[in-house]
mmCIF file of C-alpha atoms in Angstrom:
data_model
loop_
_atom_site.group_PDB
_atom_site.id
_atom_site.type_symbol
_atom_site.label_atom_id
_atom_site.label_comp_id
_atom_site.label_asym_id
_atom_site.label_seq_id
_atom_site.Cartn_x
_atom_site.Cartn_y
_atom_site.Cartn_z
ATOM 1 C CA UNK V 1198 14.963 28.710 -17.332
ATOM 2 C CA UNK V 1199 11.675 28.188 -19.178
ATOM 3 C CA UNK V 1200 9.875 31.258 -20.504
ATOM 4 C CA UNK V 1201 6.537 32.000 -18.780
ATOM 5 C CA UNK V 1202 3.445 34.086 -19.495
ATOM 6 C CA UNK V 1203 4.482 36.413 -16.671
ATOM 7 C CA UNK V 1204 7.894 37.081 -18.275
ATOM 8 C CA UNK V 1205 6.147 38.326 -21.421
ATOM 9 C CA UNK V 1206 3.257 40.124 -19.688
ATOM 10 C CA UNK V 1207 5.557 42.211 -17.467
ATOM 11 C CA UNK V 1208 7.458 43.500 -20.496
ATOM 12 C CA UNK V 1209 4.258 43.998 -22.496
ATOM 13 C CA UNK V 1210 2.753 46.237 -19.802
ATOM 14 C CA UNK V 1211 6.071 48.046 -19.238
ATOM 15 C CA UNK V 1212 6.708 48.897 -22.895
ATOM 16 C CA UNK V 1213 3.172 49.141 -24.308
ATOM 17 C CA UNK V 1214 1.094 50.158 -21.251
ATOM 18 C CA UNK V 1215 -2.676 49.859 -20.917
ATOM 19 C CA UNK V 1216 -4.637 46.671 -20.346
ATOM 20 C CA UNK V 1217 -3.259 43.133 -20.805
ATOM 21 C CA UNK V 1218 -3.867 41.438 -24.141
ATOM 22 C CA UNK V 1219 -4.216 37.776 -25.120
ATOM 23 C CA UNK V 1220 -1.204 35.466 -24.914
ATOM 24 C CA UNK V 1221 -0.292 32.878 -27.569
ATOM 25 C CA UNK V 1222 2.495 30.338 -27.937
ATOM 26 C CA UNK V 1223 4.019 28.262 -30.724
ATOM 27 C CA UNK V 1224 6.878 25.789 -30.405
ATOM 28 C CA UNK V 1225 10.166 25.233 -32.150
ATOM 29 C CA UNK V 1226 10.773 21.781 -33.540
ATOM 30 C CA UNK V 1227 13.164 18.912 -33.903
ATOM 31 C CA UNK V 1228 13.281 16.666 -36.934
ATOM 32 C CA UNK V 1229 14.303 13.066 -36.296
ATOM 33 C CA UNK V 1230 15.119 12.437 -39.955
ATOM 34 C CA UNK V 1231 14.216 13.810 -43.398
ATOM 35 C CA UNK V 1232 16.350 16.888 -44.019
ATOM 36 C CA UNK V 1233 16.019 19.078 -47.146
ATOM 37 C CA UNK V 1234 13.320 16.689 -48.378
ATOM 38 C CA UNK V 1235 10.371 18.986 -47.687
ATOM 39 C CA UNK V 1236 10.856 21.277 -50.692
ATOM 40 C CA UNK V 1237 11.584 18.161 -52.765
ATOM 41 C CA UNK V 1238 8.109 16.721 -52.096
ATOM 42 C CA UNK V 1239 9.418 13.981 -49.799
ATOM 43 C CA UNK V 1240 8.775 12.846 -46.238
ATOM 44 C CA UNK V 1241 9.896 14.470 -42.992
ATOM 45 C CA UNK V 1242 9.600 13.262 -39.400
ATOM 46 C CA UNK V 1243 9.391 16.269 -37.056
ATOM 47 C CA UNK V 1244 8.015 16.902 -33.582
ATOM 48 C CA UNK V 1245 7.287 20.105 -31.682
ATOM 49 C CA UNK V 1246 9.408 20.853 -28.607
ATOM 50 C CA UNK V 1247 8.520 22.478 -25.300
ATOM 51 C CA UNK V 1248 10.595 25.577 -26.083
ATOM 52 C CA UNK V 1249 9.025 28.157 -28.394
ATOM 53 C CA UNK V 1250 7.768 31.694 -28.828
ATOM 54 C CA UNK V 1251 5.252 33.496 -26.612
ATOM 55 C CA UNK V 1252 3.528 36.716 -27.690
ATOM 56 C CA UNK V 1253 1.064 38.973 -25.908
ATOM 57 C CA UNK V 1254 -1.167 40.760 -28.412
ATOM 58 C CA UNK V 1255 -3.798 43.473 -27.985
ATOM 59 C CA UNK V 1256 -5.764 44.917 -30.929
ATOM 60 C CA UNK V 1257 -5.428 48.719 -31.026
ATOM 61 C CA UNK V 1258 -8.127 49.637 -33.557
ATOM 62 C CA UNK V 1259 -5.684 51.281 -35.997
ATOM 63 C CA UNK V 1260 -3.709 50.048 -39.033
ATOM 64 C CA UNK V 1261 -0.417 50.241 -37.103
ATOM 65 C CA UNK V 1262 1.460 47.410 -35.411
ATOM 66 C CA UNK V 1263 3.502 48.423 -32.362
ATOM 67 C CA UNK V 1264 5.942 45.607 -31.568
ATOM 68 C CA UNK V 1265 8.546 45.068 -28.880
ATOM 69 C CA UNK V 1266 11.092 42.241 -29.120
ATOM 70 C CA UNK V 1267 11.888 41.323 -25.514
ATOM 71 C CA UNK V 1268 14.953 39.246 -26.443
ATOM 72 C CA UNK V 1269 16.508 41.932 -28.648
ATOM 73 C CA UNK V 1270 15.235 44.912 -26.604
ATOM 74 C CA UNK V 1271 14.031 46.435 -29.871
ATOM 75 C CA UNK V 1272 10.842 48.418 -30.576
ATOM 76 C CA UNK V 1273 9.224 49.314 -33.893
ATOM 77 C CA UNK V 1274 5.995 50.750 -35.265
ATOM 78 C CA UNK V 1275 4.932 49.932 -38.810
ATOM 79 C CA UNK V 1276 1.774 50.339 -40.842
ATOM 80 C CA UNK V 1277 -0.099 47.475 -42.473
ATOM 81 C CA UNK V 1278 -0.553 49.859 -45.427
ATOM 82 C CA UNK V 1279 3.175 50.450 -45.950
ATOM 83 C CA UNK V 1280 4.145 48.254 -48.944
ATOM 84 C CA UNK V 1281 7.791 48.138 -47.849
ATOM 85 C CA UNK V 1282 7.252 47.028 -44.256
ATOM 86 C CA UNK V 1283 9.896 47.161 -41.499
ATOM 87 C CA UNK V 1284 13.559 46.426 -42.277
ATOM 88 C CA UNK V 1285 14.542 44.271 -39.252
ATOM 89 C CA UNK V 1286 13.804 40.601 -39.914
ATOM 90 C CA UNK V 1287 12.268 39.947 -36.466
ATOM 91 C CA UNK V 1288 9.594 42.540 -37.288
ATOM 92 C CA UNK V 1289 9.326 41.541 -40.962
ATOM 93 C CA UNK V 1290 8.114 38.090 -39.863
ATOM 94 C CA UNK V 1291 5.162 39.720 -38.069
ATOM 95 C CA UNK V 1292 4.429 42.138 -40.914
ATOM 96 C CA UNK V 1293 4.666 39.296 -43.481
ATOM 97 C CA UNK V 1294 2.301 37.051 -41.526
ATOM 98 C CA UNK V 1295 -0.242 39.894 -41.209
ATOM 99 C CA UNK V 1296 -0.084 40.586 -44.979
ATOM 100 C CA UNK V 1297 -0.398 36.885 -45.857
ATOM 101 C CA UNK V 1298 -3.398 36.537 -43.529
ATOM 102 C CA UNK V 1299 -5.019 39.511 -45.296
ATOM 103 C CA UNK V 1300 -4.590 37.618 -48.592
ATOM 104 C CA UNK V 1301 -6.687 34.805 -47.067
ATOM 105 C CA UNK V 1302 -9.497 37.256 -46.352
ATOM 106 C CA UNK V 1303 -8.802 37.918 -42.660
ATOM 107 C CA UNK V 1304 -9.613 41.589 -41.827
ATOM 108 C CA UNK V 1305 -6.356 42.211 -39.938
ATOM 109 C CA UNK V 1306 -6.170 45.403 -37.870
ATOM 110 C CA UNK V 1307 -3.308 46.983 -35.983
ATOM 111 C CA UNK V 1308 -2.182 45.615 -32.641
ATOM 112 C CA UNK V 1309 0.307 46.100 -29.825
ATOM 113 C CA UNK V 1310 2.569 43.148 -29.089
ATOM 114 C CA UNK V 1311 5.559 42.043 -27.060
ATOM 115 C CA UNK V 1312 7.167 38.697 -27.816
ATOM 116 C CA UNK V 1313 10.001 36.489 -26.617
ATOM 117 C CA UNK V 1314 11.338 33.003 -27.182
ATOM 118 C CA UNK V 1315 13.284 30.301 -25.423
ATOM 119 C CA UNK V 1316 14.126 28.422 -28.624
ATOM 120 C CA UNK V 1317 17.912 28.768 -28.859
ATOM 121 C CA UNK V 1318 18.537 31.119 -31.790
ATOM 122 C CA UNK V 1319 20.596 29.655 -34.613
ATOM 123 C CA UNK V 1320 20.219 26.106 -33.265
ATOM 124 C CA UNK V 1321 18.243 24.795 -36.226
ATOM 125 C CA UNK V 1322 15.111 24.457 -34.060
ATOM 126 C CA UNK V 1323 13.167 26.940 -36.171
ATOM 127 C CA UNK V 1324 12.676 29.938 -33.942
ATOM 128 C CA UNK V 1325 11.503 31.831 -37.045
ATOM 129 C CA UNK V 1326 8.744 29.278 -37.783
ATOM 130 C CA UNK V 1327 7.694 29.439 -34.105
ATOM 131 C CA UNK V 1328 7.363 33.226 -34.406
ATOM 132 C CA UNK V 1329 5.418 33.021 -37.688
ATOM 133 C CA UNK V 1330 3.088 30.296 -36.394
ATOM 134 C CA UNK V 1331 2.469 32.162 -33.145
ATOM 135 C CA UNK V 1332 1.330 35.299 -34.958
ATOM 136 C CA UNK V 1333 -0.623 33.411 -37.642
ATOM 137 C CA UNK V 1334 -2.526 31.507 -34.934
ATOM 138 C CA UNK V 1335 -3.114 34.713 -32.932
ATOM 139 C CA UNK V 1336 -4.290 36.787 -35.915
ATOM 140 C CA UNK V 1337 -6.651 33.959 -36.910
ATOM 141 C CA UNK V 1338 -8.092 33.973 -33.371
ATOM 142 C CA UNK V 1339 -8.268 37.750 -32.869
ATOM 143 C CA UNK V 1340 -9.399 38.898 -36.316
ATOM 144 C CA UNK V 1341 -10.380 35.809 -38.328
ATOM 145 C CA UNK V 1342 -12.850 33.978 -36.106
ATOM 146 C CA UNK V 1343 -10.501 30.960 -36.358
ATOM 147 C CA UNK V 1344 -11.809 30.321 -39.869
ATOM 148 C CA UNK V 1345 -8.387 29.579 -41.371
ATOM 149 C CA UNK V 1346 -7.396 25.897 -41.117
ATOM 150 C CA UNK V 1347 -4.170 24.712 -39.519
ATOM 151 C CA UNK V 1348 -2.433 23.707 -42.770
ATOM 152 C CA UNK V 1349 -3.184 27.138 -44.232
ATOM 153 C CA UNK V 1350 -1.689 28.753 -41.106
ATOM 154 C CA UNK V 1351 1.492 26.727 -41.709
ATOM 155 C CA UNK V 1352 1.501 27.888 -45.351
ATOM 156 C CA UNK V 1353 1.187 31.510 -44.185
ATOM 157 C CA UNK V 1354 4.484 31.095 -42.325
ATOM 158 C CA UNK V 1355 6.107 29.487 -45.370
ATOM 159 C CA UNK V 1356 4.875 32.288 -47.665
ATOM 160 C CA UNK V 1357 6.248 34.843 -45.201
ATOM 161 C CA UNK V 1358 9.713 33.264 -45.534
ATOM 162 C CA UNK V 1359 9.440 33.275 -49.334
ATOM 163 C CA UNK V 1360 7.974 36.738 -49.847
ATOM 164 C CA UNK V 1361 9.417 38.839 -47.024
ATOM 165 C CA UNK V 1362 12.614 37.134 -45.800
ATOM 166 C CA UNK V 1363 14.046 35.624 -48.995
ATOM 167 C CA UNK V 1364 14.365 32.009 -47.795
ATOM 168 C CA UNK V 1365 12.720 29.631 -50.272
ATOM 169 C CA UNK V 1366 11.914 27.062 -47.561
ATOM 170 C CA UNK V 1367 9.657 24.023 -47.489
ATOM 171 C CA UNK V 1368 6.656 23.536 -45.199
ATOM 172 C CA UNK V 1369 8.098 21.300 -42.460
ATOM 173 C CA UNK V 1370 9.066 23.868 -39.810
ATOM 174 C CA UNK V 1371 5.766 25.716 -39.817
ATOM 175 C CA UNK V 1372 3.786 22.457 -40.062
ATOM 176 C CA UNK V 1373 5.516 21.056 -36.960
ATOM 177 C CA UNK V 1374 4.976 24.287 -35.039
ATOM 178 C CA UNK V 1375 1.234 24.408 -35.805
ATOM 179 C CA UNK V 1376 0.378 20.682 -35.611
ATOM 180 C CA UNK V 1377 2.692 19.515 -32.808
ATOM 181 C CA UNK V 1378 1.303 17.123 -30.205
ATOM 182 C CA UNK V 1379 2.817 16.221 -26.849
ATOM 183 C CA UNK V 1380 4.448 12.775 -26.892
ATOM 184 C CA UNK V 1381 4.161 12.337 -30.677
ATOM 185 C CA UNK V 1382 6.354 12.756 -33.726
ATOM 186 C CA UNK V 1383 4.710 13.280 -37.113
ATOM 187 C CA UNK V 1384 5.459 11.807 -40.514
ATOM 188 C CA UNK V 1385 4.469 14.421 -43.067
ATOM 189 C CA UNK V 1386 4.177 13.741 -46.782
ATOM 190 C CA UNK V 1387 5.256 17.148 -48.110
ATOM 191 C CA UNK V 1388 3.746 16.443 -51.534
ATOM 192 C CA UNK V 1389 0.204 15.559 -50.450
ATOM 193 C CA UNK V 1390 0.088 17.288 -47.045
ATOM 194 C CA UNK V 1391 -1.082 14.007 -45.468
ATOM 195 C CA UNK V 1392 0.433 13.236 -42.088
ATOM 196 C CA UNK V 1393 0.331 10.687 -39.324
ATOM 197 C CA UNK V 1394 1.187 10.921 -35.614
ATOM 198 C CA UNK V 1395 3.672 8.349 -34.269
ATOM 199 C CA UNK V 1396 3.847 7.908 -30.464
ATOM 200 C CA UNK V 1397 7.337 8.871 -29.277
ATOM 201 C CA UNK V 1398 8.319 7.318 -25.976
ATOM 202 C CA UNK V 1399 11.586 5.473 -26.624
ATOM 203 C CA UNK V 1400 12.236 3.222 -23.639
ATOM 204 C CA UNK V 1401 15.909 3.279 -22.686
ATOM 205 C CA UNK V 1402 16.897 6.238 -24.899
ATOM 206 C CA UNK V 1403 17.029 10.011 -24.729
ATOM 207 C CA UNK V 1404 16.920 12.522 -27.591
ATOM 208 C CA UNK V 1405 19.609 15.129 -26.992
ATOM 209 C CA UNK V 1406 20.515 18.215 -28.990
ATOM 210 C CA UNK V 1407 24.079 19.474 -28.880
ATOM 211 C CA UNK V 1408 24.138 23.119 -29.960
ATOM 212 C CA UNK V 1409 27.468 23.944 -31.596
ATOM 213 C CA UNK V 1410 26.870 27.661 -30.840
ATOM 214 C CA UNK V 1411 28.070 28.258 -34.360
ATOM 215 C CA UNK V 1412 25.789 29.671 -37.046
ATOM 216 C CA UNK V 1413 26.442 30.630 -40.627
ATOM 217 C CA UNK V 1414 23.813 32.756 -42.397
ATOM 218 C CA UNK V 1415 21.134 30.691 -44.154
ATOM 219 C CA UNK V 1416 19.297 33.389 -46.125
ATOM 220 C CA UNK V 1417 20.328 33.929 -49.710
ATOM 221 C CA UNK V 1418 22.517 31.694 -51.737
ATOM 222 C CA UNK V 1419 23.627 28.598 -49.716
ATOM 223 C CA UNK V 1420 20.078 27.376 -49.120
ATOM 224 C CA UNK V 1421 18.587 28.536 -52.409
ATOM 225 C CA UNK V 1422 21.561 27.174 -54.427
ATOM 226 C CA UNK V 1423 20.816 23.680 -53.164
ATOM 227 C CA UNK V 1424 17.167 24.001 -54.006
ATOM 228 C CA UNK V 1425 18.141 25.138 -57.521
ATOM 229 C CA UNK V 1426 20.381 22.062 -57.898
ATOM 230 C CA UNK V 1427 17.426 19.798 -57.116
ATOM 231 C CA UNK V 1428 15.201 21.655 -59.571
ATOM 232 C CA UNK V 1429 17.869 21.411 -62.312
ATOM 233 C CA UNK V 1430 17.914 17.625 -61.975
ATOM 234 C CA UNK V 1431 14.111 17.475 -62.134
ATOM 235 C CA UNK V 1432 14.160 19.564 -65.348
ATOM 236 C CA UNK V 1433 16.728 17.220 -66.902
ATOM 237 C CA UNK V 1434 14.672 14.115 -66.033
ATOM 238 C CA UNK V 1435 11.531 15.784 -67.409
ATOM 239 C CA UNK V 1436 13.341 16.510 -70.682
ATOM 240 C CA UNK V 1437 14.300 12.832 -71.010
ATOM 241 C CA UNK V 1438 10.874 11.564 -69.909
ATOM 242 C CA UNK V 1439 8.218 13.997 -71.183
ATOM 243 C CA UNK V 1440 5.615 11.274 -70.655
ATOM 244 C CA UNK V 1441 6.264 11.206 -66.891
ATOM 245 C CA UNK V 1442 4.548 13.327 -64.243
ATOM 246 C CA UNK V 1443 7.533 14.631 -62.286
ATOM 247 C CA UNK V 1444 7.358 17.838 -60.288
ATOM 248 C CA UNK V 1445 10.018 17.210 -57.619
ATOM 249 C CA UNK V 1446 12.755 14.705 -56.771
ATOM 250 C CA UNK V 1447 10.097 12.780 -54.825
ATOM 251 C CA UNK V 1448 8.964 11.272 -58.161
ATOM 252 C CA UNK V 1449 12.507 10.578 -59.436
ATOM 253 C CA UNK V 1450 14.122 7.120 -59.428
ATOM 254 C CA UNK V 1451 17.748 6.096 -58.998
ATOM 255 C CA UNK V 1452 17.833 4.926 -62.646
ATOM 256 C CA UNK V 1453 16.576 8.303 -63.889
ATOM 257 C CA UNK V 1454 19.216 10.066 -61.809
ATOM 258 C CA UNK V 1455 21.921 7.930 -63.478
ATOM 259 C CA UNK V 1456 20.477 8.729 -66.918
ATOM 260 C CA UNK V 1457 20.910 12.499 -66.529
ATOM 261 C CA UNK V 1458 24.327 12.364 -64.860
ATOM 262 C CA UNK V 1459 26.012 13.737 -67.999
ATOM 263 C CA UNK V 1460 23.404 16.450 -68.614
ATOM 264 C CA UNK V 1461 23.695 18.530 -65.423
ATOM 265 C CA UNK V 1462 26.668 19.635 -63.302
ATOM 266 C CA UNK V 1463 28.203 16.932 -61.081
ATOM 267 C CA UNK V 1464 27.383 19.088 -58.039
ATOM 268 C CA UNK V 1465 23.660 18.925 -58.858
ATOM 269 C CA UNK V 1466 23.819 15.120 -59.127
ATOM 270 C CA UNK V 1467 25.552 14.959 -55.758
ATOM 271 C CA UNK V 1468 22.773 17.039 -54.150
ATOM 272 C CA UNK V 1469 20.048 14.891 -55.742
ATOM 273 C CA UNK V 1470 21.838 11.708 -54.583
ATOM 274 C CA UNK V 1471 21.429 12.894 -51.009
ATOM 275 C CA UNK V 1472 17.710 13.682 -51.466
ATOM 276 C CA UNK V 1473 16.870 10.300 -53.012
ATOM 277 C CA UNK V 1474 18.817 8.530 -50.253
ATOM 278 C CA UNK V 1475 17.064 10.570 -47.574
ATOM 279 C CA UNK V 1476 13.669 9.694 -49.043
ATOM 280 C CA UNK V 1477 14.508 6.007 -48.554
ATOM 281 C CA UNK V 1478 15.933 6.568 -45.055
ATOM 282 C CA UNK V 1479 12.795 8.274 -43.694
ATOM 283 C CA UNK V 1480 10.630 5.316 -44.697
ATOM 284 C CA UNK V 1481 13.184 2.886 -43.235
ATOM 285 C CA UNK V 1482 13.072 4.795 -39.922
ATOM 286 C CA UNK V 1483 9.252 4.635 -39.850
ATOM 287 C CA UNK V 1484 9.412 0.848 -40.280
ATOM 288 C CA UNK V 1485 12.110 0.561 -37.609
ATOM 289 C CA UNK V 1486 10.135 2.672 -35.104
ATOM 290 C CA UNK V 1487 7.062 0.485 -35.511
ATOM 291 C CA UNK V 1488 9.250 -2.506 -34.536
ATOM 292 C CA UNK V 1489 11.008 -0.632 -31.704
ATOM 293 C CA UNK V 1490 14.298 -1.081 -33.591
ATOM 294 C CA UNK V 1491 16.263 1.950 -32.411
ATOM 295 C CA UNK V 1492 19.597 0.587 -33.657
ATOM 296 C CA UNK V 1493 18.344 0.934 -37.249
ATOM 297 C CA UNK V 1494 16.962 4.396 -36.478
ATOM 298 C CA UNK V 1495 20.415 5.391 -35.226
ATOM 299 C CA UNK V 1496 22.246 3.885 -38.201
ATOM 300 C CA UNK V 1497 20.020 5.874 -40.604
ATOM 301 C CA UNK V 1498 20.745 9.067 -38.621
ATOM 302 C CA UNK V 1499 24.501 8.528 -39.111
ATOM 303 C CA UNK V 1500 23.917 7.892 -42.834
ATOM 304 C CA UNK V 1501 21.968 11.157 -43.054
ATOM 305 C CA UNK V 1502 24.819 13.044 -41.405
ATOM 306 C CA UNK V 1503 27.288 11.637 -43.918
ATOM 307 C CA UNK V 1504 24.999 12.661 -46.798
ATOM 308 C CA UNK V 1505 24.415 16.174 -45.424
ATOM 309 C CA UNK V 1506 28.149 16.623 -44.911
ATOM 310 C CA UNK V 1507 29.614 15.064 -48.072
ATOM 311 C CA UNK V 1508 26.792 15.118 -50.666
ATOM 312 C CA UNK V 1509 24.614 18.095 -49.758
ATOM 313 C CA UNK V 1510 27.568 19.931 -48.188
ATOM 314 C CA UNK V 1511 25.671 21.844 -45.509
ATOM 315 C CA UNK V 1512 27.853 20.805 -42.590
ATOM 316 C CA UNK V 1513 30.840 22.572 -41.077
ATOM 317 C CA UNK V 1514 33.906 21.558 -39.061
ATOM 318 C CA UNK V 1515 32.115 21.979 -35.720
ATOM 319 C CA UNK V 1516 29.148 19.754 -36.628
ATOM 320 C CA UNK V 1517 31.324 17.030 -38.135
ATOM 321 C CA UNK V 1518 33.417 17.052 -34.950
ATOM 322 C CA UNK V 1519 30.289 16.652 -32.770
ATOM 323 C CA UNK V 1520 29.212 13.722 -34.956
ATOM 324 C CA UNK V 1521 32.649 12.091 -34.572
ATOM 325 C CA UNK V 1522 32.499 12.402 -30.777
ATOM 326 C CA UNK V 1523 29.040 10.791 -30.762
ATOM 327 C CA UNK V 1524 30.499 7.794 -32.627
ATOM 328 C CA UNK V 1525 33.439 7.592 -30.191
ATOM 329 C CA UNK V 1526 30.966 7.559 -27.278
ATOM 330 C CA UNK V 1527 28.909 4.724 -28.903
ATOM 331 C CA UNK V 1528 25.869 6.995 -29.293
ATOM 332 C CA UNK V 1529 23.152 5.086 -31.175
ATOM 333 C CA UNK V 1530 22.492 7.829 -33.758
ATOM 334 C CA UNK V 1531 23.699 11.355 -34.478
ATOM 335 C CA UNK V 1532 23.319 13.853 -37.288
ATOM 336 C CA UNK V 1533 23.094 17.518 -38.201
ATOM 337 C CA UNK V 1534 19.596 18.832 -37.624
ATOM 338 C CA UNK V 1535 18.059 21.676 -39.598
ATOM 339 C CA UNK V 1536 19.223 23.555 -42.660
ATOM 340 C CA UNK V 1537 22.878 23.138 -41.755
ATOM 341 C CA UNK V 1538 25.780 25.622 -41.816
ATOM 342 C CA UNK V 1539 25.914 25.451 -38.011
ATOM 343 C CA UNK V 1540 23.302 24.802 -35.364
ATOM 344 C CA UNK V 1541 22.776 21.471 -33.594
ATOM 345 C CA UNK V 1542 23.341 17.795 -33.869
ATOM 346 C CA UNK V 1543 20.449 15.581 -32.790
ATOM 347 C CA UNK V 1544 21.538 12.467 -30.908
ATOM 348 C CA UNK V 1545 19.745 9.275 -29.910
ATOM 349 C CA UNK V 1546 21.560 8.250 -26.736
ATOM 350 C CA UNK V 1547 21.092 5.113 -24.632
ATOM 351 C CA UNK V 1548 20.264 6.101 -21.046
ATOM 352 C CA UNK V 1549 23.367 4.436 -19.587
ATOM 353 C CA UNK V 1550 25.680 6.375 -21.961
ATOM 354 C CA UNK V 1551 24.058 9.765 -21.461
ATOM 355 C CA UNK V 1552 26.218 11.125 -18.612
ATOM 356 C CA UNK V 1553 29.489 10.100 -20.248
ATOM 357 C CA UNK V 1554 28.428 11.510 -23.627
ATOM 358 C CA UNK V 1555 27.455 14.895 -22.180
ATOM 359 C CA UNK V 1556 30.688 15.120 -20.160
ATOM 360 C CA UNK V 1557 32.900 14.032 -23.078
ATOM 361 C CA UNK V 1558 31.293 16.156 -25.778
ATOM 362 C CA UNK V 1559 31.348 19.256 -23.559
ATOM 363 C CA UNK V 1560 35.022 18.858 -22.632
ATOM 364 C CA UNK V 1561 36.345 17.891 -26.081
ATOM 365 C CA UNK V 1562 34.395 20.533 -27.966
ATOM 366 C CA UNK V 1563 35.518 23.258 -25.568
ATOM 367 C CA UNK V 1564 39.126 22.115 -25.870
ATOM 368 C CA UNK V 1565 39.012 22.240 -29.684
ATOM 369 C CA UNK V 1566 36.865 25.332 -30.333
ATOM 370 C CA UNK V 1567 37.240 27.369 -27.150
ATOM 371 C CA UNK V 1568 33.524 27.408 -26.296
ATOM 372 C CA UNK V 1569 31.134 25.027 -24.591
ATOM 373 C CA UNK V 1570 28.321 23.483 -26.591
ATOM 374 C CA UNK V 1571 24.825 23.794 -25.120
ATOM 375 C CA UNK V 1572 23.124 20.503 -24.219
ATOM 376 C CA UNK V 1573 19.341 20.475 -24.744
ATOM 377 C CA UNK V 1574 17.295 17.480 -23.595
ATOM 378 C CA UNK V 1575 14.359 17.144 -25.981
ATOM 379 C CA UNK V 1576 10.818 16.970 -24.630
ATOM 380 C CA UNK V 1577 8.133 16.687 -27.315
ATOM 381 C CA UNK V 1578 5.379 19.285 -26.731
ATOM 382 C CA UNK V 1579 2.182 20.763 -28.158
ATOM 383 C CA UNK V 1580 1.697 23.012 -31.205
ATOM 384 C CA UNK V 1581 0.305 26.555 -31.554
ATOM 385 C CA UNK V 1582 -2.187 27.499 -28.860
ATOM 386 C CA UNK V 1583 -3.720 30.288 -26.807
ATOM 387 C CA UNK V 1584 -2.346 30.493 -23.271
ATOM 388 C CA UNK V 1585 -4.334 33.312 -21.680
#
C-alpha cells in the first residue's frame, strides 16, 4: 500500500485539529554502487525511489513545534528555544533541521505537524534522510521564501545527523532525497558537489531490493569506527607526502596505500583497500552503463558486496546468505545496499529470472532464518516537493 496525502491529512486533523496545513514529500533512495565513499570524497550513484516521507505542516505563530509521528503513534511538543531538544530520535531530526535552518538565516517559527513514511525502516533506504529533507524543504518554503538552495538543504540534513543524532554521515542520502528525478540515477562527486543525471531504463532487467528484515544499530561506534580508519590512513599518507594535497581517500593512490601499510593498523588498511576499490568500481559502472553493458555493472556489484563483507566488514550472516542465493539464481548483480549491519541487498535481475529468484530467495531465507524477506521492486522517483 502506497502512502497518500489523505492518510497523513486524516491523522493531522485528528491529532492536531484546526485547519489543514501544507503537505510535503521527500523520497528514500537506492544506491546502485559507491558505498561508504561519500565521506571519503569519492563518487556515489544513487537514485530517489517512489517511497518516502510525507508531512503535513501548519505554522502556529509560536516558538513551539507540536509533532505527531503517525507510524509510531507518538506525540511531542518541544520549543525551538530549548537547547537540549526532544530525546526521541524521530523528533530530534525535526528539531535539528529547524535549528540548522535557523543557522542559515531562515526565521523559523513553531508549527504543528503530522508525518508518516512508507520507506521500510531499517532497510538501508534512508528513511532518516527522507524525513530530514522533507522538513528542510518545507521550512524553506514556509519560512524562508525558498531562498536556500537544494545542495544547502541536503547539507542541513547531513548536519542534523552529525550534530543531533551522532552519525557522522556523508552527503549522499540527503542529496539523493533532495535532487532525485524520475527515471534517472545520479553520479555525485562528493568532493566537488558536481553531479550528473544518467537515464535509468534498463531494458530486460529489474532492480529489486530484498529486505533481510534484520537491522543492527548504526549510530555510534560501528559506522564512526570505519570513518576513523579511513581518516587514519589519510593522516599517514599526509605524513609521508607533506607536499601532496590530500584531504580524503579520494586523493590517495594504491601505491601510497602500500607505502603506509606498516604505519597504521592492518584493519585500517583493509578498510581503505575497500574504499579505493569502490572508487574504481563506480567509474567502471558509469562507463558500462553508457555502453548498455549490464553484465559488467552486475560483476562490479558482486565485487562491492565482497569488499563490504570481507574488507569493510559491514555485512552480516543474513546479507551474505541473500548474496549467495542471488549467485545461485544467476542474478546479474547483487550487493549490500546502505551502511550495512542489516538492511537490504540490491539486485539487478534479468526479467526472465525474476519470478524464480523471488520464489527461491523467499523460501530459502525463511527456511534458514524463520522469517520472510520483503521484496521491493524499485521505481525511480522524484525528489523533495510540495504536494498540496
